[in-house]
Amino acid sequence: MTRIPGLRALLILFVATAAVAGCAGRGPDTAPDRGHSPAASVPRPAIHLGTDGDRALVPGGPPLPFRVTVAGLTEAQAARRVLALYIGTVPDRLQIREDGTWRDVPLQWTNEQDDDGEFAAVLPLAHRGKARKEIEFRLFTADQRRSYVDGQVPAVADTIAAQLAPARKGWVPDTHPAASASRVRLPVDPTHLAVEVPQLLKATEGGPPVEWEVRVRNEAGKRTRSGLRIAITLSPGAVGRSVSRPHWAIDRGGSWADLTGRAHVETDEFALAPGESRTVRIRIAVPTGATSKNTGDLAAALSAAVSAPWWPSDPDEPSGVALDPESTNVLAEG
């Protein structure tokens, strides 16, 4: 038999080369447990924000619902993280739906030094031992006419941003959300309600009643405002004095309803289409001796705001969707 020199050596070299190439092709993810990182197989967390259909945020109107979806977190990972929400408008109230009911979520300002910040909320990502996957929120905003520019809400104020952060004790949201944070632009209708009252009202002390008018107008937007009430408050002219002395009444469809002795009244519920207005009439009489030396001729003050049925109203501090109640000083002339 004839031998071929070096054949055995060539065969051994070929097998060794193939084995090395096979190991290189497996890579670190398919290699045995040595050097394998469990975190490499866990998907990265993903956040998505969305609103419902064509619903728009109407300042001072009904709440706007929105959702935050978080994917890619196990229960153990969720227990170690929080969700930070940045509200790029001026919210009155943020609520979360938990266990079938709505509850308030505390809001904080991210920059105590100046106005360069946002309102933010921090929420644990674990609820009852489970990771939150789809979270329902709703946002209430006040009627902020003074922050509008030519009747429009500034574009930079129309977003909500969301990001995840470690659940560390004492952690607070940054002044601004990270550039990589998920965002949703809020559909905003610039509708707002203008409350108009006279600046001064003069009444003769001990004389007949005079009339005061409140006019509320739906302007700037394209939405009909419904579920509205006009809240009117009578305040004394001096600290420590009561409102029992001035006699006042409200026009209820052509007849006067006496309010003497009361400090607060709300109208019936009504709606206003764009451009429409509603006027409410009040009569007030100033009795003799209603003023004092400390207040001069200031007998009382009348103020009005717009309230809504979904917002709690306190008779002492009525909550209005107008930014500030509009008021009138009632002066007594001798």
Short mmCIF file of N, CA, C and O in Angstrom, two decimals, residues 73-126:
data_model
loop_
_atom_site.label_atom_id
_atom_site.label_comp_id
_atom_site.label_asym_id
_atom_site.label_seq_id
_atom_site.Cartn_x
_atom_site.Cartn_y
_atom_site.Cartn_z
N LEU A 73 -41.97 44.92 31.72
CA LEU A 73 -41.53 44.89 33.11
C LEU A 73 -42.16 43.68 33.82
O LEU A 73 -43.36 43.44 33.70
N THR A 74 -41.34 42.97 34.56
CA THR A 74 -41.87 41.92 35.42
C THR A 74 -42.37 42.54 36.72
O THR A 74 -42.10 43.72 37.00
N GLU A 75 -43.09 41.74 37.53
CA GLU A 75 -43.56 42.24 38.82
C GLU A 75 -42.40 42.69 39.70
O GLU A 75 -42.47 43.71 40.39
N ALA A 76 -41.31 41.92 39.67
CA ALA A 76 -40.15 42.26 40.50
C ALA A 76 -39.51 43.58 40.04
O ALA A 76 -39.11 44.41 40.87
N GLN A 77 -39.42 43.77 38.73
CA GLN A 77 -38.85 45.01 38.22
C GLN A 77 -39.76 46.21 38.50
O GLN A 77 -39.29 47.29 38.82
N ALA A 78 -41.07 46.01 38.37
CA ALA A 78 -42.02 47.10 38.62
C ALA A 78 -41.95 47.57 40.06
O ALA A 78 -42.12 48.75 40.35
N ALA A 79 -41.70 46.65 40.99
CA ALA A 79 -41.63 47.01 42.41
C ALA A 79 -40.47 47.94 42.70
O ALA A 79 -40.46 48.62 43.73
N ARG A 80 -39.48 47.99 41.79
CA ARG A 80 -38.29 48.82 42.01
C ARG A 80 -38.31 50.09 41.17
O ARG A 80 -37.30 50.79 41.08
N ARG A 81 -39.45 50.41 40.54
CA ARG A 81 -39.50 51.59 39.68
C ARG A 81 -40.77 52.40 39.94
O ARG A 81 -41.75 51.89 40.46
N VAL A 82 -40.69 53.67 39.53
CA VAL A 82 -41.84 54.56 39.61
C VAL A 82 -42.07 55.18 38.23
O VAL A 82 -41.17 55.22 37.39
N LEU A 83 -43.30 55.65 38.02
CA LEU A 83 -43.65 56.36 36.80
C LEU A 83 -43.75 57.84 37.13
O LEU A 83 -44.47 58.22 38.05
N ALA A 84 -43.02 58.67 36.40
CA ALA A 84 -43.08 60.12 36.57
C ALA A 84 -43.85 60.72 35.41
O ALA A 84 -43.51 60.49 34.25
N LEU A 85 -44.92 61.45 35.73
CA LEU A 85 -45.74 62.12 34.72
C LEU A 85 -45.49 63.62 34.81
O LEU A 85 -45.59 64.20 35.90
N TYR A 86 -45.20 64.25 33.68
CA TYR A 86 -44.99 65.70 33.62
C TYR A 86 -46.17 66.32 32.87
O TYR A 86 -46.40 66.01 31.70
N ILE A 87 -46.92 67.19 33.53
CA ILE A 87 -48.11 67.80 32.95
C ILE A 87 -47.73 69.18 32.41
O ILE A 87 -47.46 70.11 33.18
N GLY A 88 -47.71 69.32 31.09
CA GLY A 88 -47.28 70.57 30.47
C GLY A 88 -48.38 71.58 30.31
O GLY A 88 -48.47 72.27 29.30
N THR A 89 -49.25 71.69 31.31
CA THR A 89 -50.26 72.74 31.37
C THR A 89 -50.50 73.02 32.84
O THR A 89 -49.80 72.46 33.69
N VAL A 90 -51.44 73.86 33.17
CA VAL A 90 -51.70 74.17 34.58
C VAL A 90 -52.89 73.32 35.03
O VAL A 90 -54.04 73.67 34.76
N PRO A 91 -52.64 72.19 35.68
CA PRO A 91 -53.73 71.32 36.07
C PRO A 91 -54.38 71.75 37.37
O PRO A 91 -53.74 72.28 38.26
N ASP A 92 -55.69 71.55 37.46
CA ASP A 92 -56.37 71.70 38.74
C ASP A 92 -56.31 70.40 39.52
O ASP A 92 -56.23 70.39 40.73
N ARG A 93 -56.36 69.30 38.76
CA ARG A 93 -56.51 68.01 39.42
C ARG A 93 -56.12 66.89 38.44
O ARG A 93 -56.45 66.93 37.26
N LEU A 94 -55.37 65.90 38.96
CA LEU A 94 -55.04 64.70 38.19
C LEU A 94 -55.58 63.51 38.99
O LEU A 94 -55.33 63.41 40.20
N GLN A 95 -56.32 62.63 38.31
CA GLN A 95 -56.87 61.46 38.99
C GLN A 95 -56.48 60.19 38.26
O GLN A 95 -56.28 60.18 37.05
N ILE A 96 -56.38 59.09 39.02
CA ILE A 96 -56.08 57.77 38.49
C ILE A 96 -57.24 56.84 38.83
O ILE A 96 -57.87 56.97 39.89
N ARG A 97 -57.52 55.94 37.91
CA ARG A 97 -58.59 54.96 38.15
C ARG A 97 -57.96 53.70 38.72
O ARG A 97 -57.17 53.02 38.05
N GLU A 98 -58.31 53.40 39.97
CA GLU A 98 -57.79 52.22 40.65
C GLU A 98 -58.93 51.47 41.30
O GLU A 98 -59.76 52.06 41.99
N ASP A 99 -58.97 50.16 41.06
CA ASP A 99 -59.98 49.30 41.66
C ASP A 99 -61.40 49.81 41.38
O ASP A 99 -62.28 49.75 42.23
N GLY A 100 -61.59 50.36 40.18
CA GLY A 100 -62.91 50.78 39.77
C GLY A 100 -63.34 52.16 40.22
O GLY A 100 -64.45 52.59 39.91
N THR A 101 -62.48 52.90 40.94
CA THR A 101 -62.84 54.23 41.41
C THR A 101 -61.72 55.22 41.07
O THR A 101 -60.57 54.83 40.88
N TRP A 102 -62.09 56.51 40.99
CA TRP A 102 -61.12 57.56 40.73
C TRP A 102 -60.59 58.12 42.03
O TRP A 102 -61.36 58.36 42.97
N ARG A 103 -59.29 58.32 42.10
CA ARG A 103 -58.69 58.96 43.27
C ARG A 103 -57.67 59.99 42.80
O ARG A 103 -57.09 59.88 41.73
N ASP A 104 -57.44 61.00 43.65
CA ASP A 104 -56.51 62.07 43.30
C ASP A 104 -55.07 61.60 43.37
O ASP A 104 -54.69 60.80 44.24
N VAL A 105 -54.26 62.11 42.45
CA VAL A 105 -52.82 61.87 42.46
C VAL A 105 -52.14 63.19 42.83
O VAL A 105 -52.37 64.21 42.17
N PRO A 106 -51.34 63.22 43.89
CA PRO A 106 -50.68 64.48 44.29
C PRO A 106 -49.79 65.03 43.17
O PRO A 106 -49.09 64.27 42.49
N LEU A 107 -49.80 66.34 43.01
CA LEU A 107 -48.97 67.02 42.01
C LEU A 107 -47.95 67.90 42.72
O LEU A 107 -48.24 68.47 43.77
N GLN A 108 -46.77 68.02 42.14
CA GLN A 108 -45.73 68.87 42.70
C GLN A 108 -45.08 69.68 41.59
O GLN A 108 -45.03 69.25 40.44
N TRP A 109 -44.60 70.87 41.95
CA TRP A 109 -43.91 71.73 41.00
C TRP A 109 -42.45 71.34 40.98
O TRP A 109 -41.82 71.17 42.03
N THR A 110 -41.88 71.17 39.78
CA THR A 110 -40.52 70.62 39.69
C THR A 110 -39.42 71.63 39.92
O THR A 110 -38.26 71.25 39.99
N ASN A 111 -39.74 72.91 40.01
CA ASN A 111 -38.69 73.90 40.22
C ASN A 111 -39.19 74.95 41.19
O ASN A 111 -39.97 75.83 40.83
N GLU A 112 -38.75 74.87 42.44
CA GLU A 112 -39.22 75.81 43.45
C GLU A 112 -38.58 77.19 43.31
O GLU A 112 -39.04 78.15 43.92
N GLN A 113 -37.52 77.31 42.53
CA GLN A 113 -36.79 78.56 42.45
C GLN A 113 -37.47 79.58 41.55
O GLN A 113 -37.44 80.78 41.81
N ASP A 114 -38.06 79.12 40.45
CA ASP A 114 -38.69 80.06 39.52
C ASP A 114 -39.79 79.34 38.75
O ASP A 114 -40.21 78.25 39.13
N ASP A 115 -40.26 79.96 37.68
CA ASP A 115 -41.36 79.41 36.90
C ASP A 115 -40.93 78.39 35.85
O ASP A 115 -41.77 77.88 35.11
N ASP A 116 -39.64 78.11 35.76
CA ASP A 116 -39.14 77.21 34.72
C ASP A 116 -39.29 75.76 35.19
O ASP A 116 -38.34 75.11 35.60
N GLY A 117 -40.48 75.25 35.13
CA GLY A 117 -40.73 73.88 35.58
C GLY A 117 -42.08 73.39 35.09
O GLY A 117 -42.73 74.03 34.27
N GLU A 118 -42.48 72.22 35.58
CA GLU A 118 -43.78 71.66 35.25
C GLU A 118 -44.40 71.08 36.51
O GLU A 118 -43.72 70.84 37.51
N PHE A 119 -45.69 70.82 36.43
CA PHE A 119 -46.33 70.03 37.47
C PHE A 119 -46.05 68.56 37.17
O PHE A 119 -46.12 68.12 36.02
N ALA A 120 -45.70 67.80 38.20
CA ALA A 120 -45.34 66.40 38.00
C ALA A 120 -46.00 65.53 39.05
O ALA A 120 -46.31 65.99 40.17
N ALA A 121 -46.23 64.27 38.70
CA ALA A 121 -46.78 63.28 39.61
C ALA A 121 -45.89 62.05 39.58
O ALA A 121 -45.36 61.69 38.52
N VAL A 122 -45.69 61.42 40.73
CA VAL A 122 -44.87 60.22 40.83
C VAL A 122 -45.75 59.09 41.32
O VAL A 122 -46.42 59.21 42.35
N LEU A 123 -45.76 57.98 40.59
CA LEU A 123 -46.67 56.88 40.87
C LEU A 123 -45.91 55.56 40.91
O LEU A 123 -45.13 55.27 40.00
N PRO A 124 -46.09 54.74 41.96
CA PRO A 124 -45.44 53.43 41.98
C PRO A 124 -45.94 52.57 40.81
O PRO A 124 -47.11 52.60 40.46
N LEU A 125 -45.04 51.81 40.21
CA LEU A 125 -45.42 50.97 39.08
C LEU A 125 -45.97 49.62 39.52
O LEU A 125 -46.41 48.83 38.69
N ALA A 126 -45.94 49.35 40.81
CA ALA A 126 -46.53 48.12 41.34
C ALA A 126 -47.78 48.47 42.14
O ALA A 126 -47.78 49.42 42.93
#
